[in-house]
PDB file of C-alpha atoms in Angstrom:
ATOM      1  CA  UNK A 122     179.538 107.607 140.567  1.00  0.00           C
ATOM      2  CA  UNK A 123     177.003 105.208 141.379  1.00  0.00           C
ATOM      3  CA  UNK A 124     174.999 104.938 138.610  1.00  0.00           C
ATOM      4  CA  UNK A 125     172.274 102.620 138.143  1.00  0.00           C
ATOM      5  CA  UNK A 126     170.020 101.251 135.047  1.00  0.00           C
ATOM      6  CA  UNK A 127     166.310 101.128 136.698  1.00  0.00           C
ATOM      7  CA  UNK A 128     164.742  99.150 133.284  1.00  0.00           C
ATOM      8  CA  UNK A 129     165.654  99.500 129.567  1.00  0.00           C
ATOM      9  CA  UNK A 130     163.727  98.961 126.469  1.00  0.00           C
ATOM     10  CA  UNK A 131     163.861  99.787 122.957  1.00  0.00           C
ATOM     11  CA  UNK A 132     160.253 100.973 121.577  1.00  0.00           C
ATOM     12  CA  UNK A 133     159.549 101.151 118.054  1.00  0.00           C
ATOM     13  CA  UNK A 134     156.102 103.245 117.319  1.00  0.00           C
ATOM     14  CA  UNK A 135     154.327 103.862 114.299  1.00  0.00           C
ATOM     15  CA  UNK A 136     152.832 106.975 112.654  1.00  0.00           C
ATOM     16  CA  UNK A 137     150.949 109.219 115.176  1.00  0.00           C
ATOM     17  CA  UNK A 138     150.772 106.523 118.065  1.00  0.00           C
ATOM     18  CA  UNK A 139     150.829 108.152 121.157  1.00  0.00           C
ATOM     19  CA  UNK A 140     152.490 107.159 125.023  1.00  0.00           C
ATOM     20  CA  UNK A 141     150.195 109.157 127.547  1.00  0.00           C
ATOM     21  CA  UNK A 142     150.994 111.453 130.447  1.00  0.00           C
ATOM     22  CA  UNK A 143     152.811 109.031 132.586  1.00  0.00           C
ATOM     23  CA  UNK A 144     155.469 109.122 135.305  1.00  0.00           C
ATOM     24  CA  UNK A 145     158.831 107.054 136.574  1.00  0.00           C
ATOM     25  CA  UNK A 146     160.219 106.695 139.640  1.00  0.00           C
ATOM     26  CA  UNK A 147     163.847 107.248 137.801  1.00  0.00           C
ATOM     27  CA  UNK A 148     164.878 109.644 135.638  1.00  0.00           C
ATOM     28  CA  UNK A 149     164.031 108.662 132.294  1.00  0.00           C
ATOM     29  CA  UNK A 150     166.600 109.333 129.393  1.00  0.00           C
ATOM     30  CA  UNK A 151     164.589 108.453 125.945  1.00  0.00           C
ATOM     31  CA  UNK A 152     167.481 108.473 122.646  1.00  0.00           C
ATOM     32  CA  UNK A 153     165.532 109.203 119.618  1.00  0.00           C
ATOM     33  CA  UNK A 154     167.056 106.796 116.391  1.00  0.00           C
ATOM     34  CA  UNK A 155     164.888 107.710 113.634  1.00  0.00           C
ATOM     35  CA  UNK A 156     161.510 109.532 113.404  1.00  0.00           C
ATOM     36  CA  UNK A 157     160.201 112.699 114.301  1.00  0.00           C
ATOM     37  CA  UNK A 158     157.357 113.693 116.999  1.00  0.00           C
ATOM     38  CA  UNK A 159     156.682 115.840 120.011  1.00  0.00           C
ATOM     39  CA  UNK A 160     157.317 115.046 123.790  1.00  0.00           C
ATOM     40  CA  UNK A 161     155.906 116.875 126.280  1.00  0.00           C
ATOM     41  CA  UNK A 162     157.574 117.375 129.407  1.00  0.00           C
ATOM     42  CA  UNK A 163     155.307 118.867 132.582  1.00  0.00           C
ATOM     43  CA  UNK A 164     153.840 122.282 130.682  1.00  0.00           C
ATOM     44  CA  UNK A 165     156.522 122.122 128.164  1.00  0.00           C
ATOM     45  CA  UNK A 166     156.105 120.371 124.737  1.00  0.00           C
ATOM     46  CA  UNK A 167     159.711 119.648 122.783  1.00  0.00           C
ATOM     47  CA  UNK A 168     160.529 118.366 119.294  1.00  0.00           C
ATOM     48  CA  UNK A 169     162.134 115.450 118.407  1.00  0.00           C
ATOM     49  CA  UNK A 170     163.862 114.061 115.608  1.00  0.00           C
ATOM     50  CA  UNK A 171     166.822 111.439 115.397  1.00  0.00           C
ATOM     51  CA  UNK A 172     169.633 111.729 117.118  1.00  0.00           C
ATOM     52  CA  UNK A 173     167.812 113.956 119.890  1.00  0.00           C
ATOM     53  CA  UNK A 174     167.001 113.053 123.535  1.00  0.00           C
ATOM     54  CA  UNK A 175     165.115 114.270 126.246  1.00  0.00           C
ATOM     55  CA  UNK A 176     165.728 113.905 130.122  1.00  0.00           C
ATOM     56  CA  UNK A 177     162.439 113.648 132.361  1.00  0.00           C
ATOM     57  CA  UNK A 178     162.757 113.868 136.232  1.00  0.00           C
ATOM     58  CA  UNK A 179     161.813 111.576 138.219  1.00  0.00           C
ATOM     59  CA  UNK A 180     157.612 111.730 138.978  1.00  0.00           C
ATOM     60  CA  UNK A 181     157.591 114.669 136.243  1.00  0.00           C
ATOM     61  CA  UNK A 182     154.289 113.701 133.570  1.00  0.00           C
ATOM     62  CA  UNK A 183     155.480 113.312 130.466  1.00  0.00           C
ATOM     63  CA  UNK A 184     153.471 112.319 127.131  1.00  0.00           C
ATOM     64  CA  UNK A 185     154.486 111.666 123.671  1.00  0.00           C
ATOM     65  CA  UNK A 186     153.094 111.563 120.065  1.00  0.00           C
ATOM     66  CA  UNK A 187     154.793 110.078 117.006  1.00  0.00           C
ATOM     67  CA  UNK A 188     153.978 112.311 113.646  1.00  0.00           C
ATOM     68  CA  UNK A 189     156.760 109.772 111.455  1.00  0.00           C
ATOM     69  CA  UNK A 190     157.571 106.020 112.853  1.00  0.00           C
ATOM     70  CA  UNK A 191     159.944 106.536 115.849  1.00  0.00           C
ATOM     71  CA  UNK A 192     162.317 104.172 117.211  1.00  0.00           C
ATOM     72  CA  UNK A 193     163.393 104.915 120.451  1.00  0.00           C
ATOM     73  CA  UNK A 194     166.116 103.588 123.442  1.00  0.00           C
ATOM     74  CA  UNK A 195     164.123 104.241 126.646  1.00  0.00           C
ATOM     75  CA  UNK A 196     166.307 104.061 129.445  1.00  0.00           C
ATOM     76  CA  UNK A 197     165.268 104.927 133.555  1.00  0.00           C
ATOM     77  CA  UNK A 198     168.427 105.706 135.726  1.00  0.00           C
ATOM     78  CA  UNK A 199     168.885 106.381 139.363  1.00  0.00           C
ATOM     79  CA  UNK A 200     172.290 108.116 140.197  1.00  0.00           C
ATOM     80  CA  UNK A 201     173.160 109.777 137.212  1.00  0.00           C
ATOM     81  CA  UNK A 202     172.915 113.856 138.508  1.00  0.00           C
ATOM     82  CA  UNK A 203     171.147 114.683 135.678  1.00  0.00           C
ATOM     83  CA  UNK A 204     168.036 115.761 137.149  1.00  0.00           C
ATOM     84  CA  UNK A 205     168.868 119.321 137.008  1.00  0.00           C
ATOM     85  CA  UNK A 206     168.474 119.051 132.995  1.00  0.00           C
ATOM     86  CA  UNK A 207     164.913 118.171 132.101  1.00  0.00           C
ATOM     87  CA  UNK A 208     164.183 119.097 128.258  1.00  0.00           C
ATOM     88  CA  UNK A 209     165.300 117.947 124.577  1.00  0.00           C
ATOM     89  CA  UNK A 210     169.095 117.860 123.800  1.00  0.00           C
ATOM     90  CA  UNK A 211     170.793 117.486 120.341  1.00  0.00           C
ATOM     91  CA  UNK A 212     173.494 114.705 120.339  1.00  0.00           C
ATOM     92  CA  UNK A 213     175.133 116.460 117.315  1.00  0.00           C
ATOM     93  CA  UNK A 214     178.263 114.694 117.271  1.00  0.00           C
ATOM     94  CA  UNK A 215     176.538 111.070 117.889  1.00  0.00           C
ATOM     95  CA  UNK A 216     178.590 110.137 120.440  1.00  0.00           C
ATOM     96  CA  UNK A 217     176.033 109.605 123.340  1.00  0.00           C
ATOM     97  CA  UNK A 218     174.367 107.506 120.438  1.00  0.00           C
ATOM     98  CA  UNK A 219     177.138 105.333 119.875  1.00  0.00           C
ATOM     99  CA  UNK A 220     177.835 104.480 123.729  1.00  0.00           C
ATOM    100  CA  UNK A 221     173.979 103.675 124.442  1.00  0.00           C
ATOM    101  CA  UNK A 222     173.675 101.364 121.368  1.00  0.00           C
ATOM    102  CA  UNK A 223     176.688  99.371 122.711  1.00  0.00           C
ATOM    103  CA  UNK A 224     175.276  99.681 126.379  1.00  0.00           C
ATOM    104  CA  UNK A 225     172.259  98.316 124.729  1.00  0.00           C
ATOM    105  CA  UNK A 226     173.692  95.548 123.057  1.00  0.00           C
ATOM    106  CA  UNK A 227     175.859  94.385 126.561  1.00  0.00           C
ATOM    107  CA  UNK A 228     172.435  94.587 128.168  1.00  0.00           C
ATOM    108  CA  UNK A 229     170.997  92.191 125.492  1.00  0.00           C
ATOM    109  CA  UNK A 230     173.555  90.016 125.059  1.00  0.00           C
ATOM    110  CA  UNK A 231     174.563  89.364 128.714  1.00  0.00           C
ATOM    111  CA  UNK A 232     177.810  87.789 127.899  1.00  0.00           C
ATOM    112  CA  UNK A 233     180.556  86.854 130.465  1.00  0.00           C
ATOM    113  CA  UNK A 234     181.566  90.463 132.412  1.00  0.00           C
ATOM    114  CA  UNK A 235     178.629  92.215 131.182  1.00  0.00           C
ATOM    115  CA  UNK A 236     177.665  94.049 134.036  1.00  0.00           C
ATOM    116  CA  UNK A 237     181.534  95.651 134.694  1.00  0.00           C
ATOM    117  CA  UNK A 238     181.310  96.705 130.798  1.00  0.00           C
ATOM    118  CA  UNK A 239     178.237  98.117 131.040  1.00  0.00           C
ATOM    119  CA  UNK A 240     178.651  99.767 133.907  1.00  0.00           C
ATOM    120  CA  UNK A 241     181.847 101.366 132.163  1.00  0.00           C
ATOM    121  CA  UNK A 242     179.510 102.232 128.912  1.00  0.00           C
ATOM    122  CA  UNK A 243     177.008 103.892 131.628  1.00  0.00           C
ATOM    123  CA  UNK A 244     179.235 106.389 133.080  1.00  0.00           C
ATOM    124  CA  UNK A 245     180.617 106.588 129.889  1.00  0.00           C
ATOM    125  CA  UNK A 246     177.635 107.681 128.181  1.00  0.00           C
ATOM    126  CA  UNK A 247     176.213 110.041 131.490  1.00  0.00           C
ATOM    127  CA  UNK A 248     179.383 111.813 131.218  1.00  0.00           C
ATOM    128  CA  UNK A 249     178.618 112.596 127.282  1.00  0.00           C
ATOM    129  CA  UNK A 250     175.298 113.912 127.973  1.00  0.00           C
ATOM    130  CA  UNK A 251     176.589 116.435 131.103  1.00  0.00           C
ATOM    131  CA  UNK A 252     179.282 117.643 128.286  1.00  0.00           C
ATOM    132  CA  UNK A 253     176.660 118.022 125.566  1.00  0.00           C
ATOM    133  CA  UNK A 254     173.976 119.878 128.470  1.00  0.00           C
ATOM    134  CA  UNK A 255     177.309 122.276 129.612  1.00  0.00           C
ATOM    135  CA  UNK A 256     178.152 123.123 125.339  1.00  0.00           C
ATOM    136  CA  UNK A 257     174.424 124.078 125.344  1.00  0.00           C
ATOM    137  CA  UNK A 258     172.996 124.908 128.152  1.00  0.00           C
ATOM    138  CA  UNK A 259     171.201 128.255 127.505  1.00  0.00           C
ATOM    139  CA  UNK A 260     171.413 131.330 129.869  1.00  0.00           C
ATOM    140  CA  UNK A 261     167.826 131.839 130.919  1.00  0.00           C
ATOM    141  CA  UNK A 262     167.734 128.351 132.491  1.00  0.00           C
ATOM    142  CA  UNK A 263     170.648 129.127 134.625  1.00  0.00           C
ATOM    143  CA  UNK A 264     169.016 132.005 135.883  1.00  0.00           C
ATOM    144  CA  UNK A 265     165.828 130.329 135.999  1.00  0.00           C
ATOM    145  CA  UNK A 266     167.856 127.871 138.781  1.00  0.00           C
ATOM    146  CA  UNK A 267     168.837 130.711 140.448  1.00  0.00           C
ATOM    147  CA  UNK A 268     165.302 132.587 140.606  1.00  0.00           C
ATOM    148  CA  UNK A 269     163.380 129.377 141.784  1.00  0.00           C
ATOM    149  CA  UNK A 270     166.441 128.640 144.531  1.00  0.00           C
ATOM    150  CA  UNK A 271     165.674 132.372 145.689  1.00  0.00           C
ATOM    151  CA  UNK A 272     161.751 132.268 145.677  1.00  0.00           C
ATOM    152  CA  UNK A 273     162.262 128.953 147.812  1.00  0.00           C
ATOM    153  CA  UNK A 274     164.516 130.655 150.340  1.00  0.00           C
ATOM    154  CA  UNK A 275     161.986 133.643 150.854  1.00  0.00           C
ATOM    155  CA  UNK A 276     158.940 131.421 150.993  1.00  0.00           C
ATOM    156  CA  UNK A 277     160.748 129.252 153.654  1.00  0.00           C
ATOM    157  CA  UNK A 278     162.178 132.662 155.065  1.00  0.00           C
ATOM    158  CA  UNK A 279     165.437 130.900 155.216  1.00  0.00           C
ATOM    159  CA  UNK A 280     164.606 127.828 157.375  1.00  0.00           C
ATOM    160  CA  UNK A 281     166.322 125.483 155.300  1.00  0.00           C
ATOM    161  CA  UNK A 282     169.339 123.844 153.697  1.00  0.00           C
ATOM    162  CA  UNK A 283     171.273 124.082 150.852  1.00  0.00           C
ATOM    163  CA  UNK A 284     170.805 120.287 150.746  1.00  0.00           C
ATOM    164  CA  UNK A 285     167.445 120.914 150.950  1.00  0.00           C
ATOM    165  CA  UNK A 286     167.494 123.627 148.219  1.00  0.00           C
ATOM    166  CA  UNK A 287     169.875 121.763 145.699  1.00  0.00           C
ATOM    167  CA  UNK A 288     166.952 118.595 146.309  1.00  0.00           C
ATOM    168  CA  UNK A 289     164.543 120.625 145.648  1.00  0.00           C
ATOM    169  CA  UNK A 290     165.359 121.974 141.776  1.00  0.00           C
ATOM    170  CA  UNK A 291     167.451 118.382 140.860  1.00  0.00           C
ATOM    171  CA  UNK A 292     171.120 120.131 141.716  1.00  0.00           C
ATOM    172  CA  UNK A 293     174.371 119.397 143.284  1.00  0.00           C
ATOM    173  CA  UNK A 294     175.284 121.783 145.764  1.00  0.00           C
ATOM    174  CA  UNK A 295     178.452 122.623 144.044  1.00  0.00           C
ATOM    175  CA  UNK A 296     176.502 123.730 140.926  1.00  0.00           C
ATOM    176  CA  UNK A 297     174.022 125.952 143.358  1.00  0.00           C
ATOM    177  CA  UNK A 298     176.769 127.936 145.046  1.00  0.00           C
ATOM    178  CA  UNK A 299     178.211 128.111 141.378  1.00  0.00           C
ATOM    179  CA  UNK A 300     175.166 129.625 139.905  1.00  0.00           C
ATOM    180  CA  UNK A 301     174.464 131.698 143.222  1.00  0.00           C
ATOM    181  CA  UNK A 302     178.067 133.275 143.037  1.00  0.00           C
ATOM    182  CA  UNK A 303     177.546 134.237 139.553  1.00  0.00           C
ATOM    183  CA  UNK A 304     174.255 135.615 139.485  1.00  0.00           C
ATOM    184  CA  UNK A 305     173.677 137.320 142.566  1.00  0.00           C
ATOM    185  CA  UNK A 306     177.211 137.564 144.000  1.00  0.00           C
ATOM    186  CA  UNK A 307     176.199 135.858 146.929  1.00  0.00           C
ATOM    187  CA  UNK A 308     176.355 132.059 148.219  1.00  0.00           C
ATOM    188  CA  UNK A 309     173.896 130.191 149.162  1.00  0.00           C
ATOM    189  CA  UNK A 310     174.262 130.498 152.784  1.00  0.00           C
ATOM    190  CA  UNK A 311     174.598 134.291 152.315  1.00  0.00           C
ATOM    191  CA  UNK A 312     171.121 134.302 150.910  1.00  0.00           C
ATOM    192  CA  UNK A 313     169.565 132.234 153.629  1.00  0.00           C
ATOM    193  CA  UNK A 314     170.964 134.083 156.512  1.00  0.00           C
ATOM    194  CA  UNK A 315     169.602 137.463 154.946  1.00  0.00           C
ATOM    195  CA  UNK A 316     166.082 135.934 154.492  1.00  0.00           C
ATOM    196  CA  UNK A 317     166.425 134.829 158.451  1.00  0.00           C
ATOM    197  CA  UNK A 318     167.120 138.495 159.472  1.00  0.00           C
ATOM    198  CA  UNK A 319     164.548 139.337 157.183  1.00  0.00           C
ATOM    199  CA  UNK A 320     162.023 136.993 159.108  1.00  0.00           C
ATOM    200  CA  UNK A 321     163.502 138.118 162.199  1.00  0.00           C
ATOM    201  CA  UNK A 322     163.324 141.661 161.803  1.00  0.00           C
ATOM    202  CA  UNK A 323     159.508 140.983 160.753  1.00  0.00           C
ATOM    203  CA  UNK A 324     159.136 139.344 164.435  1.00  0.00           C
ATOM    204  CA  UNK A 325     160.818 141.836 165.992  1.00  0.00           C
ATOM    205  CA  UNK A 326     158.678 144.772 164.729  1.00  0.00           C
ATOM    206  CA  UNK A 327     155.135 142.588 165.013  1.00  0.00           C
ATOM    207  CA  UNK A 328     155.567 140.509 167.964  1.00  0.00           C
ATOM    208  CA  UNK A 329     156.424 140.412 171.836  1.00  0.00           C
ATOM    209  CA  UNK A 330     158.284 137.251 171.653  1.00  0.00           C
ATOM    210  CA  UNK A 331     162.089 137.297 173.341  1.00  0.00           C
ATOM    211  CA  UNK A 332     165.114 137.264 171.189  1.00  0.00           C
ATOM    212  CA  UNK A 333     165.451 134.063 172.213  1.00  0.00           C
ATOM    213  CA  UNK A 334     162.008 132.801 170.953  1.00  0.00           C
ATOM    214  CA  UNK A 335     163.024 134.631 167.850  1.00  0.00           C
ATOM    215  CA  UNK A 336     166.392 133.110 167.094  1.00  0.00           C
ATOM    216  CA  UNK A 337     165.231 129.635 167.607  1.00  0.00           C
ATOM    217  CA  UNK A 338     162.141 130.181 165.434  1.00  0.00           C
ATOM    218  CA  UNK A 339     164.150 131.997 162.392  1.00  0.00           C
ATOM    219  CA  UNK A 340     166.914 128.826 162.878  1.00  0.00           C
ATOM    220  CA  UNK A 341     169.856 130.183 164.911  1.00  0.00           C
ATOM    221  CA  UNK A 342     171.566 127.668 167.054  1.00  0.00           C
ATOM    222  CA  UNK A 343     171.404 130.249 169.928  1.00  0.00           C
ATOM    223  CA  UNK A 344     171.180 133.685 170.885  1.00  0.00           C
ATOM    224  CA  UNK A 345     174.092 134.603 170.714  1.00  0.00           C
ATOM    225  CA  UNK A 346     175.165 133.889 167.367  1.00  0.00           C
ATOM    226  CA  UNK A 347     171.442 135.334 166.227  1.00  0.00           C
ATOM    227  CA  UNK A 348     172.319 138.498 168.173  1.00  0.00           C
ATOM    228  CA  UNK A 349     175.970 138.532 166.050  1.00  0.00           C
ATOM    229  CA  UNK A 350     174.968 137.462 162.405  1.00  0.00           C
ATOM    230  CA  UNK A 351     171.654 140.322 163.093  1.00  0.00           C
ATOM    231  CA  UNK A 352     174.642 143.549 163.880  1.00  0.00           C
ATOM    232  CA  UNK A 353     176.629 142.075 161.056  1.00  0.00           C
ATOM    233  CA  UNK A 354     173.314 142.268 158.078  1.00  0.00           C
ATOM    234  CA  UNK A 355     171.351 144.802 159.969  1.00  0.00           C
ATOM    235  CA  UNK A 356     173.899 146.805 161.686  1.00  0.00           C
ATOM    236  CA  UNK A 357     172.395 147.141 165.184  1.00  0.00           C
ATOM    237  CA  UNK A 358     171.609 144.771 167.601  1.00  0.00           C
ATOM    238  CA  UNK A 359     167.845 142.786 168.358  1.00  0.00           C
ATOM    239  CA  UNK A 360     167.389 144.718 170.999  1.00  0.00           C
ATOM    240  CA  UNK A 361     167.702 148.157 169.262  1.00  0.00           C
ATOM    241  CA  UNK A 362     166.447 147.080 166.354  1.00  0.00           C
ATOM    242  CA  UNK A 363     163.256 145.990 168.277  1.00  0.00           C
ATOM    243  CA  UNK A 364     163.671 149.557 169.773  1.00  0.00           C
ATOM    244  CA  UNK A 365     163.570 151.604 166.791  1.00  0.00           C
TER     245      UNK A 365
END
């Protein structure tokens, strides 16, 4: 794992001062110490308190408002896979706490070996937060994954990746095919070679281009293997599909 401090800071804010909608380049991991507010995260607005954190994706607005003094470790990371987890999180045990206070103080201190101990504390501390997102990690936002993958494969009609897809909603692809498998009972592949036929059975019925034509334009490598993967899903041929 590669991962990679962008900037740190620690901010200290007062009674209702405010950080406007703003963006990163990075993710942006913000550990609440003390204080109480509200962050708001795209259309979604959170509560904080101490001992809380919230993940922002990278170019995702965010704002925040302070209603008691806040005191806050702001860190921006590149590498860290956790993307796929935007929202507030509860570091009930305080261990993610502990780790980014000591990754804090390295940072600071810059004494000799620094970077390989911080580096350490980094993956350290990433690894914490994925355990605390998989302990709490609520249904509906698994399916929610799921539903957005699918509405992205039909609105593409299936010319795409799973790369493409897990980029798209802040994923690994392992995790997608994970999800996929247990809330549809497909993969991910399964589900884009369905919404192909489904684009190519559209052609078929609405157009005079050649099966050829068709394959290449619903992302088949060749005719052939359009012509094989079409009988398997649609149990005929192209040709007597295009018939009926």
């Amino acid at each position: 794992m590669n991962v990679k401090v962008a900037f740190k800071v620690t901010v200290k804010k007062g009674d209702t001062v405010s950080a406007g909608p703003h963006q990163h380049d990075f993710l942006e991991l913000v550990y609440f110490l003390k204080g109480t507010g509200k962050t708001t995260i795209g259309k979604d607005t959170y509560p904080v308190r101490a001992n809380s954190f919230c993940l922002i994706p990278p170019h995702e607005t965010h704002s925040q408002v302070s209603e008691t003094a806040i005191t806050s470790i702001c860190l921006c990371i590149g590498n860290s896979g956790l993307e796929s987890s935007p929202g507030v999180w509860v570091d009930t045990e305080g261990e993610v706490r502990y780790y980014l206070e000591e990754l804090m103080g390295e940072l600071s201190g810059k004494r000799s070996a620094y970077l390989k101990i911080t580096e350490g504390l980094l993956i350290t501390t990433v690894g914490l937060i994925k355990r605390v997102i998989k302990e709490n990690i609520p249904q509906d936002r698994k399916q929610a994954i799921v539903s957005k993958a699918l509405y992205i494969i039909e609105s593409k009609s299936g010319n795409l990746s799973i790369d493409d897809i897990a980029g798209q909603l802040f994923v690994s692809k392992d995790y997608l095919r994970h999800l996929f498998t247990q809330y549809t009972g497909l993969s991910p592949v399964k589900a884009i070679i369905n919404a192909r036929i489904e684009h190519a059975k559209s052609l078929l019925r609405n157009s005079e281009l050649s099966i050829a034509n068709i394959a290449e334009m619903c992302g088949f490598e060749n005719q052939y293997y359009f012509s094989r993967l079409f009988k398997k899903v649609a149990g005929c041929t192209p040709s007597v599909f295009r018939r009926k």
